[in-house]
PDB file of C-alpha atoms and ligand atoms in Angstrom:
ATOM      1  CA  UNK O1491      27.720  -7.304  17.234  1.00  0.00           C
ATOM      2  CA  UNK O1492      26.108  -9.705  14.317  1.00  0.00           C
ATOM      3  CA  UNK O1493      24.250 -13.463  15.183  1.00  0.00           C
ATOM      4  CA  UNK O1494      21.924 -15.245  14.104  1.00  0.00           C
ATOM      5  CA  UNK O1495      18.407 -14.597  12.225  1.00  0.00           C
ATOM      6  CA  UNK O1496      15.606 -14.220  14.694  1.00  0.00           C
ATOM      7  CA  UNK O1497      12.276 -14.675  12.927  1.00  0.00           C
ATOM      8  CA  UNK O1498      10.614 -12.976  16.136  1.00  0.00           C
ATOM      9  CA  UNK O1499      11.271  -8.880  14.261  1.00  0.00           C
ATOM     10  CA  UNK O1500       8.383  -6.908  12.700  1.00  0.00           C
ATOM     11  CA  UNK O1501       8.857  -7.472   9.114  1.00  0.00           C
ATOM     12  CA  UNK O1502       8.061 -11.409   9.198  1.00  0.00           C
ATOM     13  CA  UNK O1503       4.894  -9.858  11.301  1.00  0.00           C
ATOM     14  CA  UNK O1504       4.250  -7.331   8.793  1.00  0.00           C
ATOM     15  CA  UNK O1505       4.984 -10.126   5.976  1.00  0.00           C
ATOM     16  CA  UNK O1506       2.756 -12.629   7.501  1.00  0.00           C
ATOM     17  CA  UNK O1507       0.133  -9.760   7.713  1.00  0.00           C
ATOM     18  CA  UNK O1508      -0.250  -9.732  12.038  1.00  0.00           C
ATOM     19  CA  UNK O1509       0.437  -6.180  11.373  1.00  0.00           C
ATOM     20  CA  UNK O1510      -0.736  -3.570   9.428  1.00  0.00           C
ATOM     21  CA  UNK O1511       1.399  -1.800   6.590  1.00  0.00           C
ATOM     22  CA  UNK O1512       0.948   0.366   3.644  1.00  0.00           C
ATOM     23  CA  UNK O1513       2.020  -2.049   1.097  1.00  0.00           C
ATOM     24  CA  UNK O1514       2.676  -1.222  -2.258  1.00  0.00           C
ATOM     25  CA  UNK O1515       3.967  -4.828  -4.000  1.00  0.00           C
ATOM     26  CA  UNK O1516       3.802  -8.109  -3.403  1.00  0.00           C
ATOM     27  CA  UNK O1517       4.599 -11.534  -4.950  1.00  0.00           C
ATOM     28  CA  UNK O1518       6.039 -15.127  -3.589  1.00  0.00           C
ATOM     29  CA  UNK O1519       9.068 -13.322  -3.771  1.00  0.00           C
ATOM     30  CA  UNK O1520       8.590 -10.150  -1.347  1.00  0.00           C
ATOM     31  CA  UNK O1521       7.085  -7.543   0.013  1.00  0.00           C
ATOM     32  CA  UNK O1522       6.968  -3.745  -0.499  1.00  0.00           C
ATOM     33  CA  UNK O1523       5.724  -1.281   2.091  1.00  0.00           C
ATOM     34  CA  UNK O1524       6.022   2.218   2.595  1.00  0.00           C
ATOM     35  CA  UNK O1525       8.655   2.860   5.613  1.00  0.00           C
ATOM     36  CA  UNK O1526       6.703   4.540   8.303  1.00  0.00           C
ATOM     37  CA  UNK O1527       9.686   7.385   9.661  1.00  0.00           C
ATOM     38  CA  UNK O1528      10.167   8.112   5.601  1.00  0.00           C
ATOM     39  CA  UNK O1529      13.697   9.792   4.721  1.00  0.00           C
ATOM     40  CA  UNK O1530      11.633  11.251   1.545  1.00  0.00           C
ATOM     41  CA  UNK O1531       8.615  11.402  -0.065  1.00  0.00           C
ATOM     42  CA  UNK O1532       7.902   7.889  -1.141  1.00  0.00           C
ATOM     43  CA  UNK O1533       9.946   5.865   1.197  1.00  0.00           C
ATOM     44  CA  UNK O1534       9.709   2.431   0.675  1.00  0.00           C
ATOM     45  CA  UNK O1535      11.396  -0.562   1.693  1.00  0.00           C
ATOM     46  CA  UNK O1536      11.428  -4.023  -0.420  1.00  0.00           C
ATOM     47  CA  UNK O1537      11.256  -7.172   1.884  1.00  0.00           C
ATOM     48  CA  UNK O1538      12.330 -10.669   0.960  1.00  0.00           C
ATOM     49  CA  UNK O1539      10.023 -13.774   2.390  1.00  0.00           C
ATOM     50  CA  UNK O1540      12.438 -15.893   3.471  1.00  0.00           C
ATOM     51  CA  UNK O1541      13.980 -14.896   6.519  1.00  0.00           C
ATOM     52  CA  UNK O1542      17.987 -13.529   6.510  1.00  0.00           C
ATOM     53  CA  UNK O1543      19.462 -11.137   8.937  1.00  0.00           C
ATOM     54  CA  UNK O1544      21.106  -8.625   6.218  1.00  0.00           C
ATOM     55  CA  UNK O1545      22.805  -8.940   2.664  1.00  0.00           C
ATOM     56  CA  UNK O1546      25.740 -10.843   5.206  1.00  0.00           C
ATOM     57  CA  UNK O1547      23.651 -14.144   5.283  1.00  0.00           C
ATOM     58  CA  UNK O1548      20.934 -13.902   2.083  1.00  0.00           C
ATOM     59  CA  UNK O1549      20.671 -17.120  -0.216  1.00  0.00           C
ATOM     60  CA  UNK O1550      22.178 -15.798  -3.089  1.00  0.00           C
ATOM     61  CA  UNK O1551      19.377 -16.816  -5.008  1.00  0.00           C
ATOM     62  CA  UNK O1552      17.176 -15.015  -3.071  1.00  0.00           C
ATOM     63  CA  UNK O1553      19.338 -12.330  -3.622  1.00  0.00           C
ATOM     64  CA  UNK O1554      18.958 -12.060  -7.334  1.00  0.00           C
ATOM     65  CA  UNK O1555      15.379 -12.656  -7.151  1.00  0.00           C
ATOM     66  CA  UNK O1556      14.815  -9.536  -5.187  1.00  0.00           C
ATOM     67  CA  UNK O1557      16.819  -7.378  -6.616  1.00  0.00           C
ATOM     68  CA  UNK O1558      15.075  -7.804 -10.027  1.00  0.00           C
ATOM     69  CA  UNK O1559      11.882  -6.742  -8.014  1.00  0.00           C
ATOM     70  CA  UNK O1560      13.716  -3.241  -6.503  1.00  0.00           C
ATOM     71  CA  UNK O1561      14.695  -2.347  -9.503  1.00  0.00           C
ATOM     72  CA  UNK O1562      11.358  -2.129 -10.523  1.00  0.00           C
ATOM     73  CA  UNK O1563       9.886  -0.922  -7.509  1.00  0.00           C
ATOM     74  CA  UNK O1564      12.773   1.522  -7.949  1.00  0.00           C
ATOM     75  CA  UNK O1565      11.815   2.673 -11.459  1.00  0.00           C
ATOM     76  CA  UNK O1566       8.149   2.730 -10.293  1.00  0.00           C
ATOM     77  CA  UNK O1567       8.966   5.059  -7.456  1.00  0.00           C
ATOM     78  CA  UNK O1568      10.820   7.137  -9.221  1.00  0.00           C
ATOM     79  CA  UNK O1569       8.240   8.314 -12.198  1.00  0.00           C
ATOM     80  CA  UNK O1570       5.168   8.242  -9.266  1.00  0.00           C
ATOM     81  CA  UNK O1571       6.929  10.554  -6.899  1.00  0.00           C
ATOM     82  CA  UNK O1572       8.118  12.322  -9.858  1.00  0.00           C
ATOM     83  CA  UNK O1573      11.476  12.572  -8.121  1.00  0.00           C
ATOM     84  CA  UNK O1574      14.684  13.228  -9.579  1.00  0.00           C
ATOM     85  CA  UNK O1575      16.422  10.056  -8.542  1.00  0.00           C
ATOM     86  CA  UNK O1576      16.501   7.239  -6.289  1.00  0.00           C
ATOM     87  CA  UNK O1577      18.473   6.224  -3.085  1.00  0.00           C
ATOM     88  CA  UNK O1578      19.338   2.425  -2.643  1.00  0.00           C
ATOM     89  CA  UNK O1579      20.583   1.413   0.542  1.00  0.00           C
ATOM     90  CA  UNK O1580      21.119  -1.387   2.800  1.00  0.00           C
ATOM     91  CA  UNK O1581      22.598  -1.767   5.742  1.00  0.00           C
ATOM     92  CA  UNK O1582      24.255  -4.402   7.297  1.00  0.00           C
ATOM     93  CA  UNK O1583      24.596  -4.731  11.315  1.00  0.00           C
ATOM     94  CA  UNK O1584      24.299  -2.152  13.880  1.00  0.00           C
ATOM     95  CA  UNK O1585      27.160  -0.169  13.016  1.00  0.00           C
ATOM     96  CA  UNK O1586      26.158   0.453   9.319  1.00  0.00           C
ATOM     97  CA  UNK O1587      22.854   1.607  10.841  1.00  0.00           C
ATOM     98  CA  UNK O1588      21.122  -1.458  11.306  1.00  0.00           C
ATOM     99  CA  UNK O1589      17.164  -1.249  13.293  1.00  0.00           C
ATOM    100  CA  UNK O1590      15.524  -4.085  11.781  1.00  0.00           C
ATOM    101  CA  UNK O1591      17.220  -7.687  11.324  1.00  0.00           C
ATOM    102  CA  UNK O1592      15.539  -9.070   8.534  1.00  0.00           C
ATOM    103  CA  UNK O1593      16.968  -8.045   5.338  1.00  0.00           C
ATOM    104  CA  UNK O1594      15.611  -5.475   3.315  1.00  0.00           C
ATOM    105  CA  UNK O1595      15.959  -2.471   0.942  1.00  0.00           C
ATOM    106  CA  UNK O1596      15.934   1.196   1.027  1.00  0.00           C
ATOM    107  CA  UNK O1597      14.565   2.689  -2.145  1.00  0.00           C
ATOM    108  CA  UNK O1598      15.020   6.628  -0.861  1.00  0.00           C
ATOM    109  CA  UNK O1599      13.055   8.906  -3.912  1.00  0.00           C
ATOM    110  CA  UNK O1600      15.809  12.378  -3.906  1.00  0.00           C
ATOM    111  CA  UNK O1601      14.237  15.359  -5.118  1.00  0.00           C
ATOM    112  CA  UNK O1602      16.463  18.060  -6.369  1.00  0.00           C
ATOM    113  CA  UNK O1603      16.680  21.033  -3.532  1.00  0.00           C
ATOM    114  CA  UNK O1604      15.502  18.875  -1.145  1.00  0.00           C
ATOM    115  CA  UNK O1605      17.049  17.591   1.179  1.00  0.00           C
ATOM    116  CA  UNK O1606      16.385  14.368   2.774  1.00  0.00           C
ATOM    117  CA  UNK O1607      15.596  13.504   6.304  1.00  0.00           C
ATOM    118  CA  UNK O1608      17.398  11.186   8.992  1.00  0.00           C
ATOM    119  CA  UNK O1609      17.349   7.827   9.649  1.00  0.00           C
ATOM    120  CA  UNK O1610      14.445   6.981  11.671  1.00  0.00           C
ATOM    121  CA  UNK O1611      13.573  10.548  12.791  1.00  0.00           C
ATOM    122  CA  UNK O1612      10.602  11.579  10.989  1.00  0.00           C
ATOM    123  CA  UNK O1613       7.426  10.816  10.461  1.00  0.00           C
ATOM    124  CA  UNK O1614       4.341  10.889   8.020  1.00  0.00           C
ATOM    125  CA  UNK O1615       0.492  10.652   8.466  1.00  0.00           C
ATOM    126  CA  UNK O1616      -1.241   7.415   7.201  1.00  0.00           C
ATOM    127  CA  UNK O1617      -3.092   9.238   4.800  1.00  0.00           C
ATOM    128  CA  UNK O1618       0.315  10.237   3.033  1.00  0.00           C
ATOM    129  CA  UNK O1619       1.351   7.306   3.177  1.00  0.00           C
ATOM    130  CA  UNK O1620      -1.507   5.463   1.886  1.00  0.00           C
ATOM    131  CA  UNK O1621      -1.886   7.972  -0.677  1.00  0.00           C
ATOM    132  CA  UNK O1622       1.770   7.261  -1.834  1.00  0.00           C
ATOM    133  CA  UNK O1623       1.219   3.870  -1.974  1.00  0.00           C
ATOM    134  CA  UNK O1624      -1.768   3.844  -4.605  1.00  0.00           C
ATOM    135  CA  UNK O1625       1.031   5.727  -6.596  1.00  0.00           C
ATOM    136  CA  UNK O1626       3.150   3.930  -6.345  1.00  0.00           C
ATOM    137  CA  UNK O1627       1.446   0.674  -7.296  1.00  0.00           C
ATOM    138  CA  UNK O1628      -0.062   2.554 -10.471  1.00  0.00           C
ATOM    139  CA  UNK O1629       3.018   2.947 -11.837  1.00  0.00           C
ATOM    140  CA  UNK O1630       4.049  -0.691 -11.270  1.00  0.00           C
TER     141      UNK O1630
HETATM  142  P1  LIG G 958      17.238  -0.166   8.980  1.00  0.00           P
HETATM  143  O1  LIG G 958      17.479   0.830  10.097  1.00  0.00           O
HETATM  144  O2  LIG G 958      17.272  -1.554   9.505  1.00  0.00           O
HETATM  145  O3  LIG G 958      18.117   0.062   7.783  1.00  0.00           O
HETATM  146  O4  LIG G 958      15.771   0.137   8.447  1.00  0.00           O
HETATM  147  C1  LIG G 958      14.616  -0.186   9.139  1.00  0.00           C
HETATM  148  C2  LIG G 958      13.530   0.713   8.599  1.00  0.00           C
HETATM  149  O5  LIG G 958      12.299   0.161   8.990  1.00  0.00           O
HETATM  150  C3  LIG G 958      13.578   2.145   9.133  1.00  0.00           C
HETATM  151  O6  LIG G 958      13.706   3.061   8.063  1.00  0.00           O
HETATM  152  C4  LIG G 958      12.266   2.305   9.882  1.00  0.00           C
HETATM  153  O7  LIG G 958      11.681   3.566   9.689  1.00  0.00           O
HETATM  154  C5  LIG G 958      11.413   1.213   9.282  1.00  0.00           C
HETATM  155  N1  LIG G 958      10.439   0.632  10.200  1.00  0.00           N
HETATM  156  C6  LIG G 958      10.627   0.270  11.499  1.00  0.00           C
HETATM  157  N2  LIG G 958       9.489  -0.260  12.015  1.00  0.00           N
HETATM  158  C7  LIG G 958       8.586  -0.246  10.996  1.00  0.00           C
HETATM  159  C8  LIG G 958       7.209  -0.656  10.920  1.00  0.00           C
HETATM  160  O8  LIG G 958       6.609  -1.157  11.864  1.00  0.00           O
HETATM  161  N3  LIG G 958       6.588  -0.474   9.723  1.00  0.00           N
HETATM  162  C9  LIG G 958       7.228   0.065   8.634  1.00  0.00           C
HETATM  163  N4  LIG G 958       6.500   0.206   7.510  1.00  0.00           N
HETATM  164  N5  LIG G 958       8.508   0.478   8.682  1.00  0.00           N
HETATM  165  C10 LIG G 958       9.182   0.320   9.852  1.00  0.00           C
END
């Protein structure tokens, strides 16, 4: 079932920095953190300020504006994982797979042979992740 935006979720905590992340960009724009039950190596997930529940109720504007910044993040993540290409996904309510209700990006590195874990089933060490991030900002 859809509704409204709640600004009570974890990414306007994480955004607002009341909790911690592993954060790889960030502008007046959004944020970009590493997602912390990573379908791949280099899992990261791009974050818009202003508050929306999905891509159902985004200021267009907004829209645009971030999507300039994933595919850069994108690009970035793709030549510092040295992966073979990139995942972009977003899902919109529950039944497209929906946890978190404040919009934000996917950008899934694929590695040839590989293949990638499940939605919100894995995990990865903070030292992985934090290492992954300093890559991943180099190459910003
Ligand atoms: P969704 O299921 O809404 O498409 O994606 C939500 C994503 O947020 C999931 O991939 C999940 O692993 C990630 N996630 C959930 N809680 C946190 C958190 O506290 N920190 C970070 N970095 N990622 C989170």
């Amino acid at each position: 079932m859809s509704g409204a935006y709640d600004p009570n979720n974890i990414f306007t905590k994480i955004i607002a920095g009341e909790l911690p992340s592993h954060k790889v960009y960030e502008d007046d724009v959004c944020i970009s953190i590493m997602d912390i039950m990573p379908e791949s190596k280099g899992h990261i997930l791009v974050i818009p300020k202003q508050g929306s529940r999905n891509l159902l109720d985004v200021d267009p504007h907004v829209l645009s504006d971030v999507m300039e910044r994933v595919q850069k993040l994108a690009v970035a993540t793709k030549h510092a994982m040295n992966a073979d290409g990139i995942l972009l996904r977003q899902s919109s309510e529950e039944v497209a797979g929906q946890t978190v209700y404040h919009l934000h990006f996917h950008i899934i590195p694929c590695y040839v042979g590989q293949k990638r874990g499940s939605h919100v089933s894995n995990s990865s060490s903070n030292d992985e992740l934090a290492a992954q991030a300093e890559l991943i900002k180099a190459a910003m």
